[in-house]
Amino acid sequence: MSLQLKIHELTMEYDAHPILDGVNFSIQGGEMIALLGPNGAGKSTLMRCISKALEPSSGTVLFNDREIRSLSSGEIARQLAVVPQDTGVDFDFTVEEVVQMGRFPYQKGWRNAENSDDSLVHSAMETTGILKLRHRSAATLSGGERQRMVFARALCQEPELLLLDEPTANLDIGYQWELLHIALKLNREKGVTIIAAIHDLNLATLFFSQFILLSAGKVLSIGSSEEVLTETNISKSYGVPATIFRHPLHGRLQVSIGKENISPRQQSERYPQKRIHVVGGGSEALPILEALLAAGYSVSVGPVSREDSGYHFARFYDLPVMENPPFSPINEEMYQKHLQLMHEAECVILPPISFGEGNLRNLEAMTEVVGQGVMGIVLESQNSARDFTGGKAATYLQQLQEGGALFFNKEEHAIKHLKMLK
């Protein structure tokens, strides 16, 4: 489809308070756009201005080079469909009757629907999975079923542009996934442009290719996920600290919202006698790292590479972190630095990580400092295949136990023991 949507200096005020403040952007046909921003950023107001449900205080909405206010309701309904937040039905229509309303813009007067309309209605209900509900009263449907019914009605309009106003709100994860898959299929197979106001940033990265981030009624950023979903943008828009990383399974950007950042100086001021060092830092280390911070301990981490989850955790919380180049063994210089870091700690904790030749020296270093009197705690792995060194790691673990290191199978047991110490 050859859709062009241009928003120019769009402003919307309520009681002299700007809800939208000079919004500008352009959209080409066939895109999947996620409209992001906190509550009150202006997402729903922007959608309502685009659909002509609201008259902006100033600025223009150009739909295929025509100002939206110059289009009749029928013209708009044949080109643009909306799935609103409120999907309630005020009258006792059947599901099929509600879906059929999507064909009204194409019917003249009171003429009965044509066979082609019936086919479209049937197809829309089949696509959205509500065909079996077609004779049910719309008033008896669940929230998820109503959402799919209204989506089917929108499909019947055969729009160039589909506006979804928080389509996943109040839906379980199954319905969310299903609804966005339908939107994606519509976009790919029929070229329909999709604009969806959505709160789940991580879900948005799975389905959308372009992003518009609103903050206080203004466009803060527009572009790809890499351009829009940055730690700075999330902090500015939502007012919370965030870290951005790529999901290990599908590679899409993910946003993780964290707790209070505590600098190393603040840690030492709050907990001067309570520094704990955590060895390594893969995903297995995250539970104990989180538990230690929650319990109020100052924590250091390492050695880790930039690819490790523990590195991202330490960077997010401004923890002291020893970095080792990716895929590199622990050399002598790194080994000595690690020894020093552990000697400076009150306790050294080994997460339930696995060992190969590349990280075996971390275990060797811990064995050395525990033998010299540093308290050691080992979190036992639930995975029996922990040693990939031909028995070398098992030997070091045995030496740790003989040297007085304590072994626990749960993080909370280790924390409880630490709290008992003076």
Short mmCIF file of C-alpha atoms in Angstrom, two decimals:
data_model
loop_
_atom_site.label_atom_id
_atom_site.label_comp_id
_atom_site.label_asym_id
_atom_site.label_seq_id
_atom_site.Cartn_x
_atom_site.Cartn_y
_atom_site.Cartn_z
CA MET A 1 0.00 0.00 0.00
CA SER A 2 1.16 3.57 -0.72
CA LEU A 3 0.13 5.10 2.60
CA GLN A 4 1.80 8.29 3.75
CA LEU A 5 1.12 9.75 7.18
CA LYS A 6 2.63 13.09 8.15
CA ILE A 7 2.23 14.73 11.54
CA HIS A 8 3.29 18.39 11.64
CA GLU A 9 3.56 20.51 14.80
CA LEU A 10 0.63 18.67 16.38
CA THR A 11 -0.43 20.25 19.66
CA MET A 12 -3.31 19.29 21.93
CA GLU A 13 -4.17 21.22 25.06
CA TYR A 14 -6.64 20.60 27.88
CA ASP A 15 -7.27 23.61 30.12
CA ALA A 16 -4.13 25.28 28.73
CA HIS A 17 -2.09 22.21 29.66
CA PRO A 18 -0.28 20.66 26.65
CA ILE A 19 -0.92 16.93 26.24
CA LEU A 20 0.82 16.96 22.86
CA ASP A 21 3.41 19.65 22.28
CA GLY A 22 4.59 20.18 18.70
CA VAL A 23 4.75 16.54 17.60
CA ASN A 24 6.40 15.91 14.22
CA PHE A 25 7.03 12.67 12.32
CA SER A 26 6.35 10.95 9.00
CA ILE A 27 5.45 7.32 8.30
CA GLN A 28 5.69 5.40 5.06
CA GLY A 29 3.29 2.57 4.23
CA GLY A 30 3.96 -1.00 5.31
CA GLU A 31 5.73 -0.28 8.59
CA MET A 32 5.15 -1.76 12.05
CA ILE A 33 5.50 1.10 14.51
CA ALA A 34 5.42 0.86 18.30
CA LEU A 35 4.33 4.04 20.07
CA LEU A 36 6.08 4.07 23.44
CA GLY A 37 6.08 6.29 26.49
CA PRO A 38 4.92 6.39 30.12
CA ASN A 39 1.36 7.01 31.22
CA GLY A 40 0.39 10.55 30.37
CA ALA A 41 2.98 10.91 27.60
CA GLY A 42 0.23 11.51 25.02
CA LYS A 43 0.06 8.18 23.19
CA SER A 44 -3.72 7.75 23.23
CA THR A 45 -4.29 11.45 22.52
CA LEU A 46 -2.02 11.21 19.48
CA MET A 47 -3.92 8.16 18.22
CA ARG A 48 -7.25 9.95 18.62
CA CYS A 49 -5.96 12.97 16.71
CA ILE A 50 -4.74 10.73 13.88
CA SER A 51 -8.15 9.04 13.65
CA LYS A 52 -10.02 12.39 13.80
CA ALA A 53 -11.67 11.41 17.08
CA LEU A 54 -10.09 14.55 18.55
CA GLU A 55 -9.55 17.95 16.97
CA PRO A 56 -6.01 19.14 17.79
CA SER A 57 -5.46 22.61 19.19
CA SER A 58 -3.03 23.27 16.34
CA GLY A 59 -0.96 21.44 13.78
CA THR A 60 -1.92 19.06 10.99
CA VAL A 61 -2.41 15.37 10.30
CA LEU A 62 -1.88 14.58 6.61
CA PHE A 63 -3.22 11.25 5.41
CA ASN A 64 -2.01 10.51 1.88
CA ASP A 65 -1.37 14.24 1.41
CA ARG A 66 -4.89 15.18 2.53
CA GLU A 67 -5.57 16.87 5.81
CA ILE A 68 -7.49 14.47 8.04
CA ARG A 69 -10.09 17.09 8.97
CA SER A 70 -11.06 17.39 5.29
CA LEU A 71 -11.96 13.69 5.05
CA SER A 72 -15.48 12.46 5.73
CA SER A 73 -16.14 9.78 8.33
CA GLY A 74 -16.77 7.27 5.56
CA GLU A 75 -13.50 8.09 3.80
CA ILE A 76 -11.60 7.71 7.05
CA ALA A 77 -13.30 4.42 7.93
CA ARG A 78 -12.37 2.93 4.54
CA GLN A 79 -8.71 3.75 5.04
CA LEU A 80 -8.14 3.68 8.77
CA ALA A 81 -9.32 1.35 11.54
CA VAL A 82 -8.94 1.63 15.29
CA VAL A 83 -8.84 -0.98 18.03
CA PRO A 84 -9.45 1.19 21.13
CA GLN A 85 -8.60 0.52 24.76
CA ASP A 86 -12.29 0.25 25.65
CA THR A 87 -13.77 -2.71 23.78
CA GLY A 88 -17.10 -2.76 25.63
CA VAL A 89 -20.36 -3.17 23.67
CA ASP A 90 -23.37 -1.17 24.87
CA PHE A 91 -26.10 -3.14 23.06
CA ASP A 92 -26.94 -6.82 22.87
CA PHE A 93 -25.35 -7.57 19.52
CA THR A 94 -23.97 -10.95 18.59
CA VAL A 95 -20.26 -11.27 17.90
CA GLU A 96 -20.95 -11.65 14.19
CA GLU A 97 -23.10 -8.51 14.13
CA VAL A 98 -20.33 -6.48 15.76
CA VAL A 99 -17.77 -7.75 13.26
CA GLN A 100 -20.16 -6.99 10.37
CA MET A 101 -20.15 -3.33 11.44
CA GLY A 102 -16.69 -3.15 9.92
CA ARG A 103 -18.32 -3.34 6.48
CA PHE A 104 -20.68 -0.38 7.02
CA PRO A 105 -18.32 2.14 5.32
CA TYR A 106 -18.66 0.13 2.10
CA GLN A 107 -22.45 -0.26 2.15
CA LYS A 108 -24.87 2.26 0.69
CA GLY A 109 -27.89 3.22 2.73
CA TRP A 110 -29.76 0.24 4.18
CA ARG A 111 -28.72 -2.17 1.47
CA ASN A 112 -28.03 -5.67 2.74
CA ALA A 113 -24.48 -6.90 2.87
CA GLU A 114 -23.13 -8.53 -0.27
CA ASN A 115 -21.69 -12.02 -0.45
CA SER A 116 -18.19 -10.54 -0.52
CA ASP A 117 -18.94 -8.84 2.80
CA ASP A 118 -20.04 -12.14 4.32
CA SER A 119 -16.82 -13.72 3.12
CA LEU A 120 -14.72 -10.96 4.68
CA VAL A 121 -16.59 -11.20 7.97
CA HIS A 122 -16.11 -14.97 8.05
CA SER A 123 -12.42 -14.61 7.23
CA ALA A 124 -11.88 -11.94 9.88
CA MET A 125 -13.50 -14.06 12.59
CA GLU A 126 -11.47 -17.07 11.48
CA THR A 127 -8.22 -15.07 11.51
CA THR A 128 -8.85 -13.80 15.02
CA GLY A 129 -10.04 -17.16 16.34
CA ILE A 130 -13.61 -16.14 17.22
CA LEU A 131 -15.56 -17.97 14.51
CA LYS A 132 -16.94 -20.40 17.08
CA LEU A 133 -18.22 -17.43 19.10
CA ARG A 134 -20.11 -15.75 16.23
CA HIS A 135 -23.59 -16.45 17.65
CA ARG A 136 -22.67 -15.47 21.22
CA SER A 137 -23.83 -12.20 22.73
CA ALA A 138 -20.92 -9.76 22.68
CA ALA A 139 -21.83 -8.76 26.23
CA THR A 140 -20.93 -12.24 27.51
CA LEU A 141 -17.37 -12.28 26.18
CA SER A 142 -14.23 -12.09 28.27
CA GLY A 143 -11.86 -9.14 27.88
CA GLY A 144 -9.57 -11.10 25.58
CA GLU A 145 -12.46 -12.33 23.45
CA ARG A 146 -13.84 -8.79 23.11
CA GLN A 147 -10.42 -7.57 22.07
CA ARG A 148 -10.27 -10.15 19.28
CA MET A 149 -13.84 -9.33 18.22
CA VAL A 150 -13.03 -5.63 17.85
CA PHE A 151 -9.84 -6.59 16.03
CA ALA A 152 -11.92 -8.67 13.60
CA ARG A 153 -14.23 -5.69 13.04
CA ALA A 154 -11.20 -3.57 12.20
CA LEU A 155 -9.96 -6.19 9.72
CA CYS A 156 -13.31 -6.01 7.92
CA GLN A 157 -12.67 -2.36 7.18
CA GLU A 158 -9.71 -3.40 5.00
CA PRO A 159 -7.71 -0.42 6.24
CA GLU A 160 -4.42 0.95 5.00
CA LEU A 161 -3.61 2.03 8.55
CA LEU A 162 -4.52 0.14 11.72
CA LEU A 163 -4.25 1.93 15.06
CA LEU A 164 -3.99 -0.30 18.13
CA ASP A 165 -4.39 1.60 21.40
CA GLU A 166 -2.74 -0.53 24.09
CA PRO A 167 -3.94 -3.77 22.44
CA THR A 168 -2.25 -6.01 25.02
CA ALA A 169 -3.61 -4.24 28.11
CA ASN A 170 -5.39 -6.64 30.50
CA LEU A 171 -4.58 -9.63 28.30
CA ASP A 172 -2.67 -12.69 29.42
CA ILE A 173 0.59 -13.53 27.68
CA GLY A 174 -1.12 -15.99 25.33
CA TYR A 175 -3.63 -13.43 24.07
CA GLN A 176 -0.91 -10.77 23.80
CA TRP A 177 1.23 -13.02 21.64
CA GLU A 178 -1.71 -14.09 19.50
CA LEU A 179 -2.99 -10.56 18.90
CA LEU A 180 0.39 -9.16 17.88
CA HIS A 181 1.00 -12.16 15.62
CA ILE A 182 -2.24 -11.33 13.81
CA ALA A 183 -1.09 -7.72 13.41
CA LEU A 184 2.30 -8.86 12.11
CA LYS A 185 0.68 -11.25 9.63
CA LEU A 186 -1.62 -8.47 8.41
CA ASN A 187 1.38 -6.21 7.94
CA ARG A 188 3.47 -8.78 6.08
CA GLU A 189 0.79 -10.31 3.88
CA LYS A 190 -1.34 -7.26 3.09
CA GLY A 191 1.04 -4.37 3.70
CA VAL A 192 -1.17 -2.75 6.32
CA THR A 193 0.65 -0.11 8.33
CA ILE A 194 0.37 -0.77 12.06
CA ILE A 195 0.78 1.81 14.81
CA ALA A 196 0.39 0.37 18.30
CA ALA A 197 0.61 2.15 21.63
CA ILE A 198 2.23 -0.44 23.85
CA HIS A 199 3.69 -0.50 27.35
CA ASP A 200 5.67 -3.75 27.21
CA LEU A 201 8.96 -2.64 25.67
CA ASN A 202 10.38 -6.15 25.46
CA LEU A 203 7.29 -7.48 23.72
CA ALA A 204 7.45 -4.53 21.32
CA THR A 205 10.96 -5.40 20.16
CA LEU A 206 9.75 -8.84 19.06
CA PHE A 207 7.11 -7.53 16.66
CA PHE A 208 7.89 -3.94 15.67
CA SER A 209 10.60 -2.54 13.42
CA GLN A 210 10.19 1.18 14.13
CA PHE A 211 9.66 2.99 17.42
CA ILE A 212 8.39 6.41 18.47
CA LEU A 213 9.14 7.33 22.08
CA LEU A 214 7.01 10.08 23.61
CA SER A 215 7.82 11.99 26.75
CA ALA A 216 5.70 14.82 28.19
CA GLY A 217 3.85 15.22 24.90
CA LYS A 218 6.97 15.48 22.75
CA VAL A 219 8.78 13.01 20.49
CA LEU A 220 11.92 12.12 22.43
CA SER A 221 13.25 9.66 19.86
CA ILE A 222 12.18 7.94 16.65
CA GLY A 223 13.84 5.15 14.70
CA SER A 224 14.94 1.54 15.12
CA SER A 225 15.11 -0.23 18.48
CA GLU A 226 18.85 0.48 18.64
CA GLU A 227 18.24 4.18 18.13
CA VAL A 228 15.28 4.55 20.49
CA LEU A 229 15.74 2.03 23.29
CA THR A 230 18.82 3.44 24.95
CA GLU A 231 19.52 3.69 28.65
CA THR A 232 19.49 7.49 28.42
CA ASN A 233 16.15 7.61 26.58
CA ILE A 234 14.47 5.18 28.98
CA SER A 235 15.73 7.15 31.96
CA LYS A 236 14.54 10.47 30.49
CA SER A 237 11.12 9.19 29.46
CA TYR A 238 10.20 6.79 32.26
CA GLY A 239 12.33 8.25 35.05
CA VAL A 240 13.90 4.92 36.02
CA PRO A 241 17.38 3.41 35.65
CA ALA A 242 17.59 0.82 32.88
CA THR A 243 20.08 -1.47 31.23
CA ILE A 244 19.81 -2.61 27.62
CA PHE A 245 21.01 -6.00 26.41
CA ARG A 246 20.37 -8.51 23.67
CA HIS A 247 18.27 -11.54 24.48
CA PRO A 248 20.46 -14.66 24.27
CA LEU A 249 17.81 -16.64 22.34
CA HIS A 250 16.44 -14.27 19.69
CA GLY A 251 18.95 -11.42 19.77
CA ARG A 252 16.38 -8.62 20.11
CA LEU A 253 17.07 -5.73 22.44
CA GLN A 254 15.63 -6.10 25.91
CA VAL A 255 15.11 -3.50 28.61
CA SER A 256 15.69 -4.35 32.25
CA ILE A 257 14.53 -1.91 34.90
CA GLY A 258 16.68 -1.98 38.01
CA LYS A 259 16.70 -0.76 41.54
CA GLU A 260 18.65 2.10 43.06
CA ASN A 261 22.15 2.57 41.67
CA ILE A 262 24.74 2.61 44.47
CA SER A 263 28.22 3.86 43.62
CA PRO A 264 31.31 2.14 45.07
CA ARG A 265 31.87 5.18 47.34
CA GLN A 266 28.28 4.98 48.62
CA GLN A 267 28.67 1.25 49.19
CA SER A 268 31.80 1.72 51.29
CA GLU A 269 30.10 4.46 53.33
CA ARG A 270 27.02 2.35 54.01
CA TYR A 271 28.62 -1.04 54.54
CA PRO A 272 32.33 -0.49 55.35
CA GLN A 273 32.90 -3.96 56.82
CA LYS A 274 30.71 -5.99 54.52
CA ARG A 275 32.35 -6.37 51.11
CA ILE A 276 31.74 -9.71 49.42
CA HIS A 277 33.52 -10.86 46.26
CA VAL A 278 31.63 -13.05 43.79
CA VAL A 279 33.85 -15.17 41.54
CA GLY A 280 32.95 -15.11 37.85
CA GLY A 281 29.65 -13.81 36.67
CA GLY A 282 27.59 -15.77 34.18
CA SER A 283 23.83 -15.97 34.48
CA GLU A 284 24.30 -18.45 37.34
CA ALA A 285 25.75 -15.62 39.43
CA LEU A 286 22.76 -13.29 39.14
CA PRO A 287 20.63 -14.77 41.97
CA ILE A 288 23.39 -14.44 44.57
CA LEU A 289 24.41 -10.99 43.30
CA GLU A 290 20.82 -9.78 43.60
CA ALA A 291 20.44 -11.37 47.04
CA LEU A 292 23.66 -9.78 48.33
CA LEU A 293 22.66 -6.30 47.21
CA ALA A 294 19.17 -6.73 48.63
CA ALA A 295 20.72 -7.74 51.97
CA GLY A 296 22.85 -4.59 52.02
CA TYR A 297 26.30 -5.93 51.21
CA SER A 298 28.97 -4.17 49.18
CA VAL A 299 29.86 -6.47 46.30
CA SER A 300 32.67 -6.89 43.77
CA VAL A 301 32.53 -9.18 40.75
CA GLY A 302 34.98 -10.94 38.47
CA PRO A 303 36.77 -11.90 36.44
CA VAL A 304 34.07 -11.59 33.78
CA SER A 305 33.92 -10.72 30.10
CA ARG A 306 31.69 -8.05 28.59
CA GLU A 307 29.42 -10.82 27.32
CA ASP A 308 28.66 -12.16 30.79
CA SER A 309 25.42 -11.37 32.61
CA GLY A 310 27.44 -10.56 35.72
CA TYR A 311 29.30 -7.83 33.84
CA HIS A 312 26.03 -6.15 32.84
CA PHE A 313 24.74 -6.49 36.41
CA ALA A 314 27.91 -4.96 37.88
CA ARG A 315 27.92 -2.14 35.33
CA PHE A 316 24.27 -1.35 36.01
CA TYR A 317 24.82 -1.15 39.78
CA ASP A 318 28.26 0.49 39.52
CA LEU A 319 29.93 -2.41 41.30
CA PRO A 320 33.69 -2.93 41.20
CA VAL A 321 34.22 -5.43 38.39
CA MET A 322 37.31 -7.19 37.06
CA GLU A 323 37.04 -7.56 33.31
CA ASN A 324 38.75 -10.28 31.28
CA PRO A 325 38.75 -10.23 27.44
CA PRO A 326 36.13 -12.57 25.88
CA PHE A 327 37.29 -16.13 25.16
CA SER A 328 40.64 -15.43 26.84
CA PRO A 329 42.20 -17.61 29.55
CA ILE A 330 43.14 -16.12 32.91
CA ASN A 331 46.75 -15.00 32.51
CA GLU A 332 49.19 -14.49 35.39
CA GLU A 333 48.56 -10.75 35.66
CA MET A 334 44.80 -11.29 35.88
CA TYR A 335 45.34 -14.13 38.36
CA GLN A 336 47.35 -11.88 40.71
CA LYS A 337 44.80 -9.06 40.49
CA HIS A 338 42.07 -11.54 41.30
CA LEU A 339 43.99 -12.76 44.34
CA GLN A 340 44.31 -9.19 45.59
CA LEU A 341 40.59 -8.49 45.09
CA MET A 342 39.66 -11.61 47.05
CA HIS A 343 42.11 -10.83 49.88
CA GLU A 344 40.43 -7.44 50.28
CA ALA A 345 37.01 -9.06 50.72
CA GLU A 346 35.46 -10.32 53.93
CA CYS A 347 34.12 -13.35 52.09
CA VAL A 348 34.48 -14.92 48.63
CA ILE A 349 31.46 -16.62 47.09
CA LEU A 350 31.59 -19.08 44.22
CA PRO A 351 28.28 -19.19 42.28
CA PRO A 352 27.03 -22.50 40.81
CA ILE A 353 29.02 -21.99 37.60
CA SER A 354 30.56 -24.69 35.44
CA PHE A 355 34.30 -24.95 34.85
CA GLY A 356 36.41 -25.47 31.76
CA GLU A 357 40.07 -24.83 31.05
CA GLY A 358 39.32 -21.15 30.35
CA ASN A 359 38.07 -20.26 33.84
CA LEU A 360 39.70 -22.98 35.95
CA ARG A 361 42.26 -20.55 37.36
CA ASN A 362 39.42 -18.65 39.07
CA LEU A 363 38.74 -21.77 41.11
CA GLU A 364 42.47 -22.20 41.73
CA ALA A 365 42.69 -18.61 43.01
CA MET A 366 39.78 -19.08 45.38
CA THR A 367 41.32 -22.28 46.71
CA GLU A 368 44.54 -20.37 47.39
CA VAL A 369 42.95 -17.51 49.35
CA VAL A 370 40.66 -19.80 51.36
CA GLY A 371 43.77 -21.78 52.30
CA GLN A 372 45.22 -18.50 53.58
CA GLY A 373 42.26 -17.81 55.85
CA VAL A 374 39.74 -15.91 53.71
CA MET A 375 36.17 -17.09 54.27
CA GLY A 376 34.83 -19.02 51.29
CA ILE A 377 31.28 -19.99 50.36
CA VAL A 378 30.47 -22.37 47.52
CA LEU A 379 26.98 -22.52 46.05
CA GLU A 380 26.41 -26.03 44.83
CA SER A 381 25.21 -26.55 41.28
CA GLN A 382 21.95 -28.36 40.57
CA ASN A 383 23.62 -29.53 37.37
CA SER A 384 25.78 -32.59 37.99
CA ALA A 385 27.86 -31.78 34.89
CA ARG A 386 29.78 -28.89 36.45
CA ASP A 387 33.32 -30.07 35.79
CA PHE A 388 34.53 -29.98 32.19
CA THR A 389 38.22 -30.15 33.08
CA GLY A 390 38.70 -33.89 33.41
CA GLY A 391 38.40 -33.80 37.19
CA LYS A 392 40.65 -30.78 37.92
CA ALA A 393 37.73 -28.63 39.07
CA ALA A 394 36.45 -31.42 41.30
CA THR A 395 39.88 -31.59 42.95
CA TYR A 396 39.86 -27.86 43.70
CA LEU A 397 36.30 -28.07 45.07
CA GLN A 398 37.41 -30.88 47.36
CA GLN A 399 40.36 -28.76 48.53
CA LEU A 400 37.98 -25.88 49.22
CA GLN A 401 35.84 -28.09 51.41
CA GLU A 402 38.86 -29.41 53.26
CA GLY A 403 40.14 -25.85 53.67
CA GLY A 404 37.00 -24.78 55.50
CA ALA A 405 34.83 -23.34 52.75
CA LEU A 406 31.12 -23.65 53.44
CA PHE A 407 28.85 -25.30 50.87
CA PHE A 408 25.20 -24.27 50.47
CA ASN A 409 22.61 -25.36 47.94
CA LYS A 410 20.52 -22.17 48.14
CA GLU A 411 21.39 -18.47 48.05
CA GLU A 412 19.17 -17.68 51.03
CA HIS A 413 21.11 -20.14 53.21
CA ALA A 414 24.37 -18.38 52.35
CA ILE A 415 22.87 -14.96 53.11
CA LYS A 416 21.49 -16.23 56.42
CA HIS A 417 24.96 -17.45 57.40
CA LEU A 418 26.55 -14.11 56.48
CA LYS A 419 24.02 -12.22 58.59
CA MET A 420 24.95 -14.32 61.62
CA LEU A 421 28.54 -13.10 61.42
CA LYS A 422 29.61 -10.01 63.33
#
